[in-house]
Tab-separated table of C-alpha atoms in Angstrom:
chain	number	residue	atom	x	y	z
A	162	UNK	CA	7.125	20.159	0.373
A	163	UNK	CA	7.434	17.604	-2.413
A	164	UNK	CA	6.372	13.934	-2.443
A	165	UNK	CA	7.927	11.834	-5.228
A	166	UNK	CA	6.110	8.695	-6.388
A	167	UNK	CA	7.222	6.078	-8.896
A	168	UNK	CA	4.049	6.061	-10.984
A	169	UNK	CA	0.762	7.916	-11.316
A	170	UNK	CA	-1.527	8.456	-8.331
A	171	UNK	CA	-3.588	5.328	-8.828
A	172	UNK	CA	-5.378	3.329	-6.140
A	173	UNK	CA	-2.583	1.411	-4.433
A	174	UNK	CA	-0.894	0.878	-1.086
A	175	UNK	CA	1.771	3.583	-1.361
A	176	UNK	CA	-0.732	6.031	-2.795
A	177	UNK	CA	-3.150	5.235	0.058
A	178	UNK	CA	-0.397	5.922	2.570
A	179	UNK	CA	0.462	9.293	1.030
A	180	UNK	CA	-3.142	10.428	0.666
A	181	UNK	CA	-4.185	9.288	4.149
A	182	UNK	CA	-1.505	11.506	5.651
A	183	UNK	CA	-2.015	14.455	3.307
A	184	UNK	CA	-5.738	14.583	4.093
A	185	UNK	CA	-4.990	15.066	7.769
A	186	UNK	CA	-2.180	17.618	7.641
A	187	UNK	CA	-3.049	21.159	8.661
A	188	UNK	CA	-3.167	22.660	5.176
A	189	UNK	CA	-2.749	26.162	6.590
A	190	UNK	CA	0.720	25.051	7.691
A	191	UNK	CA	1.825	22.472	5.133
A	192	UNK	CA	1.063	21.837	1.458
A	193	UNK	CA	2.248	18.762	-0.402
A	194	UNK	CA	3.045	18.787	-4.115
A	195	UNK	CA	3.500	15.515	-6.009
A	196	UNK	CA	6.053	14.511	-8.624
A	197	UNK	CA	4.753	11.452	-10.469
A	198	UNK	CA	6.189	9.407	-13.313
A	199	UNK	CA	4.518	9.107	-16.705
A	200	UNK	CA	1.650	10.867	-18.394
A	201	UNK	CA	-2.013	10.358	-17.675
A	202	UNK	CA	-4.580	11.099	-15.014
A	203	UNK	CA	-4.340	9.512	-11.583
A	204	UNK	CA	-7.235	8.518	-9.344
A	205	UNK	CA	-6.275	11.063	-6.697
A	206	UNK	CA	-5.341	13.991	-8.948
A	207	UNK	CA	-8.489	16.028	-8.374
A	208	UNK	CA	-8.273	15.564	-4.626
A	209	UNK	CA	-4.636	16.666	-4.529
A	210	UNK	CA	-5.494	19.802	-6.487
A	211	UNK	CA	-8.477	20.495	-4.210
A	212	UNK	CA	-6.139	20.340	-1.203
A	213	UNK	CA	-3.937	23.008	-2.777
A	214	UNK	CA	-1.217	20.691	-4.035
A	215	UNK	CA	0.284	20.585	-7.508
A	216	UNK	CA	1.107	17.536	-9.635
A	217	UNK	CA	4.186	17.415	-11.846
A	218	UNK	CA	4.747	14.676	-14.428
A	219	UNK	CA	8.288	13.402	-14.900
A	220	UNK	CA	9.578	11.202	-17.736
A	221	UNK	CA	9.786	7.549	-16.655
A	222	UNK	CA	13.376	7.037	-15.553
A	223	UNK	CA	13.722	3.620	-17.175
A	224	UNK	CA	12.696	5.084	-20.531
A	225	UNK	CA	14.468	8.451	-20.381
A	226	UNK	CA	17.045	8.643	-17.609
A	227	UNK	CA	18.537	11.963	-18.695
A	228	UNK	CA	15.138	13.539	-19.265
A	229	UNK	CA	13.964	12.362	-15.861
A	230	UNK	CA	17.082	13.776	-14.184
A	231	UNK	CA	16.772	17.128	-15.913
A	232	UNK	CA	13.056	17.443	-15.175
A	233	UNK	CA	13.449	16.531	-11.517
A	234	UNK	CA	16.362	18.933	-11.074
A	235	UNK	CA	14.378	21.762	-12.663
A	236	UNK	CA	11.336	21.018	-10.532
A	237	UNK	CA	13.191	20.931	-7.216
A	238	UNK	CA	15.254	24.012	-8.002
A	239	UNK	CA	12.335	26.103	-9.272
A	240	UNK	CA	10.001	24.982	-6.483
A	241	UNK	CA	12.307	26.096	-3.707
A	242	UNK	CA	11.366	23.008	-1.694
A	243	UNK	CA	12.720	22.729	1.837
A	244	UNK	CA	11.738	19.060	2.065
A	245	UNK	CA	11.593	16.167	-0.414
A	246	UNK	CA	10.036	12.859	0.679
A	247	UNK	CA	10.671	10.055	-1.822
A	248	UNK	CA	8.485	6.928	-1.945
A	249	UNK	CA	10.266	4.844	-4.621
A	250	UNK	CA	12.192	2.313	-2.487
A	251	UNK	CA	15.604	1.794	-4.166
A	252	UNK	CA	14.764	4.644	-6.536
A	253	UNK	CA	14.964	7.010	-3.569
A	254	UNK	CA	18.725	7.253	-4.136
A	255	UNK	CA	18.284	8.906	-7.526
A	256	UNK	CA	15.674	11.375	-6.263
A	257	UNK	CA	17.494	12.374	-3.100
A	258	UNK	CA	20.860	12.634	-4.843
A	259	UNK	CA	19.312	15.376	-6.995
A	260	UNK	CA	17.587	16.945	-3.978
A	261	UNK	CA	20.895	17.076	-2.110
A	262	UNK	CA	22.635	18.702	-5.084
A	263	UNK	CA	19.831	21.288	-5.163
A	264	UNK	CA	20.420	22.137	-1.498
A	265	UNK	CA	17.202	20.680	-0.044
A	266	UNK	CA	17.810	20.463	3.735
A	267	UNK	CA	15.278	17.728	4.584
A	268	UNK	CA	15.538	14.627	2.378
A	269	UNK	CA	13.456	11.600	3.394
A	270	UNK	CA	13.735	8.101	1.923
A	271	UNK	CA	10.739	5.815	2.510
A	272	UNK	CA	10.638	2.029	2.140
A	273	UNK	CA	7.240	0.564	1.329
A	274	UNK	CA	8.321	-2.969	0.401
A	275	UNK	CA	10.582	-5.919	1.146
A	276	UNK	CA	11.862	-6.730	-2.335
A	277	UNK	CA	12.123	-5.281	-5.811
A	278	UNK	CA	9.132	-5.492	-8.125
A	279	UNK	CA	11.299	-6.857	-10.959
A	280	UNK	CA	12.936	-10.264	-11.364
A	281	UNK	CA	15.370	-8.921	-13.960
A	282	UNK	CA	18.944	-9.765	-13.000
A	283	UNK	CA	20.186	-6.392	-14.236
A	284	UNK	CA	17.422	-4.585	-12.337
A	285	UNK	CA	18.236	-6.454	-9.118
A	286	UNK	CA	21.911	-5.557	-9.459
A	287	UNK	CA	21.122	-1.893	-10.096
A	288	UNK	CA	18.653	-1.720	-7.199
A	289	UNK	CA	21.198	-3.289	-4.832
A	290	UNK	CA	23.698	-0.620	-5.850
A	291	UNK	CA	21.183	2.185	-5.366
A	292	UNK	CA	20.097	0.863	-1.962
A	293	UNK	CA	23.642	1.253	-0.659
A	294	UNK	CA	23.705	4.888	-1.824
A	295	UNK	CA	20.556	6.008	-0.007
A	296	UNK	CA	22.096	6.697	3.443
A	297	UNK	CA	24.617	9.027	1.819
A	298	UNK	CA	21.986	11.298	0.266
A	299	UNK	CA	19.063	11.054	2.715
A	300	UNK	CA	18.823	12.967	5.982
A	301	UNK	CA	16.197	10.565	7.354
A	302	UNK	CA	15.270	6.944	6.623
A	303	UNK	CA	11.626	5.869	6.984
A	304	UNK	CA	9.937	2.487	6.497
A	305	UNK	CA	6.451	1.042	6.866
A	306	UNK	CA	7.748	-1.904	8.922
A	307	UNK	CA	10.933	-3.321	10.419
A	308	UNK	CA	11.242	-5.791	7.548
A	309	UNK	CA	10.852	-3.047	4.944
A	310	UNK	CA	13.505	-0.946	6.679
A	311	UNK	CA	16.021	-3.758	6.950
A	312	UNK	CA	15.512	-4.634	3.282
A	313	UNK	CA	16.203	-1.124	2.003
A	314	UNK	CA	18.681	0.213	4.572
A	315	UNK	CA	20.481	-2.839	5.909
A	316	UNK	CA	22.055	-2.032	9.269
A	317	UNK	CA	21.468	1.717	9.054
A	318	UNK	CA	19.042	3.016	11.715
A	319	UNK	CA	15.609	3.989	10.440
A	320	UNK	CA	12.210	5.092	11.745
A	321	UNK	CA	8.991	3.144	11.223
A	322	UNK	CA	6.097	5.345	10.094
A	323	UNK	CA	2.915	3.323	10.352
A	324	UNK	CA	0.506	2.913	7.442
A	325	UNK	CA	-2.176	4.656	9.472
A	326	UNK	CA	-5.813	4.911	8.388
A	327	UNK	CA	-8.996	6.809	9.214
A	328	UNK	CA	-10.592	4.442	11.705
A	329	UNK	CA	-13.986	6.151	11.573
A	330	UNK	CA	-14.538	4.822	8.040
A	331	UNK	CA	-14.328	1.190	9.156
A	332	UNK	CA	-16.649	1.035	12.124
A	333	UNK	CA	-19.284	-1.731	11.616
A	334	UNK	CA	-22.293	-0.459	9.678
A	335	UNK	CA	-25.073	-2.995	9.064
A	336	UNK	CA	-26.895	-0.815	6.543
A	337	UNK	CA	-23.775	-0.210	4.457
A	338	UNK	CA	-22.962	-3.913	4.584
A	339	UNK	CA	-26.400	-4.819	3.236
A	340	UNK	CA	-26.161	-2.188	0.505
A	341	UNK	CA	-22.778	-3.337	-0.819
A	342	UNK	CA	-23.672	-7.022	-0.658
A	343	UNK	CA	-26.795	-6.216	-2.637
A	344	UNK	CA	-24.711	-4.452	-5.284
A	345	UNK	CA	-22.503	-7.538	-5.542
A	346	UNK	CA	-25.488	-9.896	-5.725
A	347	UNK	CA	-24.607	-11.668	-2.468
A	348	UNK	CA	-27.406	-12.851	-0.178
A	349	UNK	CA	-27.464	-12.947	3.624
A	350	UNK	CA	-25.565	-15.981	4.866
A	351	UNK	CA	-23.695	-16.356	1.596
A	352	UNK	CA	-19.905	-16.242	2.257
A	353	UNK	CA	-18.183	-13.265	0.652
A	354	UNK	CA	-14.389	-13.385	0.578
A	355	UNK	CA	-12.619	-10.139	-0.189
A	356	UNK	CA	-9.274	-9.046	-1.610
A	357	UNK	CA	-7.916	-5.560	-2.279
A	358	UNK	CA	-4.771	-5.222	-4.341
A	359	UNK	CA	-3.349	-4.364	-7.724
A	360	UNK	CA	-3.372	-7.251	-10.198
A	361	UNK	CA	0.379	-7.880	-10.228
A	362	UNK	CA	2.976	-10.557	-9.590
A	363	UNK	CA	3.380	-9.249	-6.041
A	364	UNK	CA	-0.250	-9.767	-5.013
A	365	UNK	CA	-0.322	-13.385	-6.263
A	366	UNK	CA	-3.884	-13.625	-7.575
A	367	UNK	CA	-3.074	-17.047	-9.008
A	368	UNK	CA	-2.754	-18.491	-5.500
A	369	UNK	CA	-5.770	-16.516	-4.324
A	370	UNK	CA	-7.994	-18.085	-6.968
A	371	UNK	CA	-6.592	-21.528	-6.138
A	372	UNK	CA	-7.504	-20.942	-2.487
A	373	UNK	CA	-10.986	-19.806	-3.456
A	374	UNK	CA	-11.452	-22.842	-5.712
A	375	UNK	CA	-10.674	-25.058	-2.723
A	376	UNK	CA	-13.034	-23.040	-0.526
A	377	UNK	CA	-15.890	-23.395	-3.011
A	378	UNK	CA	-15.631	-27.169	-2.600
A	379	UNK	CA	-16.494	-26.603	1.071
A	380	UNK	CA	-18.954	-23.750	0.514
A	381	UNK	CA	-20.377	-23.953	-3.037
A	382	UNK	CA	-22.331	-20.714	-2.585
A	383	UNK	CA	-19.226	-18.640	-1.796
A	384	UNK	CA	-18.339	-15.464	-3.684
A	385	UNK	CA	-14.952	-13.792	-4.119
A	386	UNK	CA	-14.709	-10.013	-4.684
A	387	UNK	CA	-11.481	-8.722	-6.231
A	388	UNK	CA	-10.870	-4.984	-5.963
A	389	UNK	CA	-8.118	-3.590	-8.183
A	390	UNK	CA	-6.737	-3.425	-11.690
A	391	UNK	CA	-3.401	-4.308	-13.226
A	392	UNK	CA	-1.443	-6.250	-15.773
A	393	UNK	CA	-2.280	-9.745	-14.447
A	394	UNK	CA	-6.064	-9.301	-14.472
A	395	UNK	CA	-6.528	-11.049	-17.869
A	396	UNK	CA	-4.615	-14.068	-16.547
A	397	UNK	CA	-6.784	-14.093	-13.411
A	398	UNK	CA	-9.967	-13.955	-15.482
A	399	UNK	CA	-8.712	-16.817	-17.637
A	400	UNK	CA	-7.854	-18.875	-14.559
A	401	UNK	CA	-11.274	-18.192	-13.043
A	402	UNK	CA	-12.964	-19.413	-16.234
A	403	UNK	CA	-10.783	-22.533	-16.384
A	404	UNK	CA	-11.764	-23.355	-12.796
A	405	UNK	CA	-15.455	-22.826	-13.543
A	406	UNK	CA	-15.583	-19.856	-11.155
A	407	UNK	CA	-16.620	-17.045	-13.488
A	408	UNK	CA	-20.061	-16.728	-11.872
A	409	UNK	CA	-18.561	-16.851	-8.363
A	410	UNK	CA	-15.939	-14.108	-8.734
A	411	UNK	CA	-16.718	-10.399	-8.916
A	412	UNK	CA	-14.015	-8.355	-10.657
A	413	UNK	CA	-14.876	-5.001	-9.109
A	414	UNK	CA	-12.022	-2.970	-10.592
A	415	UNK	CA	-10.629	0.142	-8.942
A	416	UNK	CA	-12.846	2.048	-6.548
A	417	UNK	CA	-12.753	4.816	-3.978
A	418	UNK	CA	-15.136	2.796	-1.767
A	419	UNK	CA	-12.710	0.290	-0.273
A	420	UNK	CA	-13.924	1.020	3.266
A	421	UNK	CA	-17.518	0.276	2.219
A	422	UNK	CA	-16.545	-3.007	0.570
A	423	UNK	CA	-14.702	-4.055	3.716
A	424	UNK	CA	-18.070	-3.848	5.489
A	425	UNK	CA	-19.534	-6.298	2.975
A	426	UNK	CA	-16.802	-8.946	3.274
A	427	UNK	CA	-16.885	-11.916	5.643
A	428	UNK	CA	-13.126	-12.522	5.450
A	429	UNK	CA	-10.064	-10.974	3.839
A	430	UNK	CA	-7.395	-13.002	2.023
A	431	UNK	CA	-3.999	-11.603	0.998
A	432	UNK	CA	-1.577	-14.288	-0.268
A	433	UNK	CA	1.049	-11.789	-1.499
A	434	UNK	CA	4.515	-12.930	-2.464
A	435	UNK	CA	6.017	-9.971	-0.580
A	436	UNK	CA	4.832	-6.848	1.251
A	437	UNK	CA	6.186	-4.043	3.383
A	438	UNK	CA	3.067	-3.802	5.513
A	439	UNK	CA	-0.119	-3.796	3.463
A	440	UNK	CA	-2.485	-0.888	4.067
A	441	UNK	CA	-5.354	-3.132	2.987
A	442	UNK	CA	-4.572	-5.569	5.798
A	443	UNK	CA	-4.802	-2.748	8.341
A	444	UNK	CA	-8.103	-1.675	6.789
A	445	UNK	CA	-9.502	-5.197	6.943
A	446	UNK	CA	-8.652	-5.454	10.634
A	447	UNK	CA	-10.251	-2.069	11.253
A	448	UNK	CA	-13.435	-3.538	9.755
A	449	UNK	CA	-13.188	-6.474	12.173
A	450	UNK	CA	-12.567	-9.102	9.480
A	451	UNK	CA	-10.766	-12.391	9.991
A	452	UNK	CA	-7.649	-12.029	7.828
A	453	UNK	CA	-5.506	-14.662	6.113
A	454	UNK	CA	-2.033	-14.041	4.744
A	455	UNK	CA	1.399	-15.589	4.225
A	456	UNK	CA	3.926	-15.810	7.037
A	457	UNK	CA	6.982	-15.025	4.924
A	458	UNK	CA	5.377	-12.221	2.918
A	459	UNK	CA	3.858	-10.228	5.768
A	460	UNK	CA	5.755	-8.892	8.814
A	461	UNK	CA	4.456	-10.216	12.150
A	462	UNK	CA	3.645	-6.712	13.403
A	463	UNK	CA	0.930	-6.515	10.742
A	464	UNK	CA	-1.277	-8.503	13.141
A	465	UNK	CA	-2.472	-5.527	15.155
A	466	UNK	CA	-5.692	-7.028	16.508
A	467	UNK	CA	-5.221	-10.784	16.746
A	468	UNK	CA	-7.464	-11.209	13.689
A	469	UNK	CA	-4.654	-12.208	11.311
A	470	UNK	CA	-3.754	-15.817	10.639
A	471	UNK	CA	-0.403	-16.475	8.977
A	472	UNK	CA	0.252	-19.484	6.739
A	473	UNK	CA	3.685	-20.969	5.987
A	474	UNK	CA	4.813	-21.199	2.349
A	475	UNK	CA	4.206	-24.943	2.258
A	476	UNK	CA	0.516	-24.591	3.185
A	477	UNK	CA	-1.544	-25.573	0.167
A	478	UNK	CA	-4.836	-23.994	-0.956
A	479	UNK	CA	-6.805	-26.647	0.906
A	480	UNK	CA	-5.255	-25.618	4.233
A	481	UNK	CA	-6.208	-21.993	3.657
A	482	UNK	CA	-9.711	-23.038	2.579
A	483	UNK	CA	-10.331	-25.115	5.689
A	484	UNK	CA	-9.262	-22.209	7.902
A	485	UNK	CA	-11.620	-19.934	5.986
A	486	UNK	CA	-14.485	-22.369	6.466
A	487	UNK	CA	-13.892	-22.357	10.219
A	488	UNK	CA	-13.828	-18.559	10.379
A	489	UNK	CA	-16.676	-17.627	8.051
A	490	UNK	CA	-19.754	-18.412	10.100
A	491	UNK	CA	-23.297	-17.179	9.388
A	492	UNK	CA	-23.749	-15.845	12.948
A	493	UNK	CA	-20.287	-14.301	13.320
A	494	UNK	CA	-20.281	-11.005	15.233
A	495	UNK	CA	-17.639	-8.414	14.473
A	496	UNK	CA	-15.967	-6.805	17.442
A	497	UNK	CA	-14.703	-3.245	17.553
A	498	UNK	CA	-10.987	-2.960	16.894
A	499	UNK	CA	-10.491	0.822	16.777
A	500	UNK	CA	-8.993	1.055	20.274
A	501	UNK	CA	-6.419	-1.658	19.581
A	502	UNK	CA	-5.448	-0.176	16.225
A	503	UNK	CA	-5.137	3.344	17.641
A	504	UNK	CA	-3.042	2.073	20.563
A	505	UNK	CA	-0.689	0.399	18.080
A	506	UNK	CA	-0.120	3.722	16.289
A	507	UNK	CA	-2.371	3.317	13.251
A	508	UNK	CA	-4.857	6.143	13.894
A	509	UNK	CA	-4.211	8.652	11.106
A	510	UNK	CA	-5.368	11.598	13.187
A	511	UNK	CA	-2.592	10.982	15.691
A	512	UNK	CA	0.091	9.873	13.248
A	513	UNK	CA	-0.446	12.701	10.741
A	514	UNK	CA	0.113	15.232	13.504
A	515	UNK	CA	3.313	13.460	14.465
A	516	UNK	CA	4.602	13.447	10.900
A	517	UNK	CA	3.640	17.081	10.353
A	518	UNK	CA	5.604	18.113	13.440
A	519	UNK	CA	8.587	16.279	12.021
A	520	UNK	CA	8.359	18.131	8.715
A	521	UNK	CA	8.040	21.457	10.475
A	522	UNK	CA	11.054	20.889	12.712
A	523	UNK	CA	13.128	18.514	10.596
A	524	UNK	CA	14.701	21.236	8.489
A	525	UNK	CA	16.285	22.494	11.714
A	526	UNK	CA	18.053	19.162	12.180
A	527	UNK	CA	15.685	17.722	14.785
A	528	UNK	CA	14.722	14.039	14.742
A	529	UNK	CA	11.263	12.508	14.829
A	530	UNK	CA	10.028	11.469	18.258
């Protein structure tokens, strides 16, 4: 089958979703190829190839619409795919329209967000038009949350597929925690606040640094670790310097060791402007971390464990900082959350089997159950 992604296979939420599931499919029964947009090497390319998948690079649609259409049509036709699963939100209409014309019987649209990434008026208009076309070309509509489904599909019925994770990677590990804190130069008892997310408008690092600046006034020895890369990193570095926080913030960059870093953190902060349902927030809960996020940006079902605190839009950085100070205690004991997360449907071993069964039967017209 073919997965279609809107960029390269970098470290990101949608990519994490796709890879988490692919790792746990029975590869004797199902192989996933990837169509990505743009040239270059992705973080997961070698792993995809090792699993038996292939990676095809398409021209970026916004730069070469006709070239993208031709390349995608050739790929789907030549590959003989029986299923195409598109992960590009409003862009799913374009992909699945081609898949339908090529006779692909199983065509899945997947919503991973709750708004478009662009503020361009023309882009918003085009995306709204494409959203309305999706139900006419897709055989199944998936979303990572109720909010993400309603945003992309309106009143059309859809199925929520949870952003499941490998829970074994996040069980408390004192030795790993000490190792990672040592690498970051953080001592025992020193508060370490963590964030995982691409440096982008969506993730709102500006507010995150404002929150941390307020927290440092309460805990001067605090450290903030930022995992990710992206176009807004230079602005974040400049803001950190202007606030006198350069020595207190660790710009880690991209890494394959997110689970290990979660062990090192004392709290997780995610002040995104919008989200579907952040994989990183599920991971942080799996690690037993107190989590802080925005009420309007994050769907309520993202609180799987009772560890998530939601803040209204009007809550200033000082309000977030005071809540952090109450939660980050030197003698805090993390409790196991695996049972709660698995019961809520976020155990990848269970959910990957469910999705694989759907792929195997979906081409016969059956629905996911």
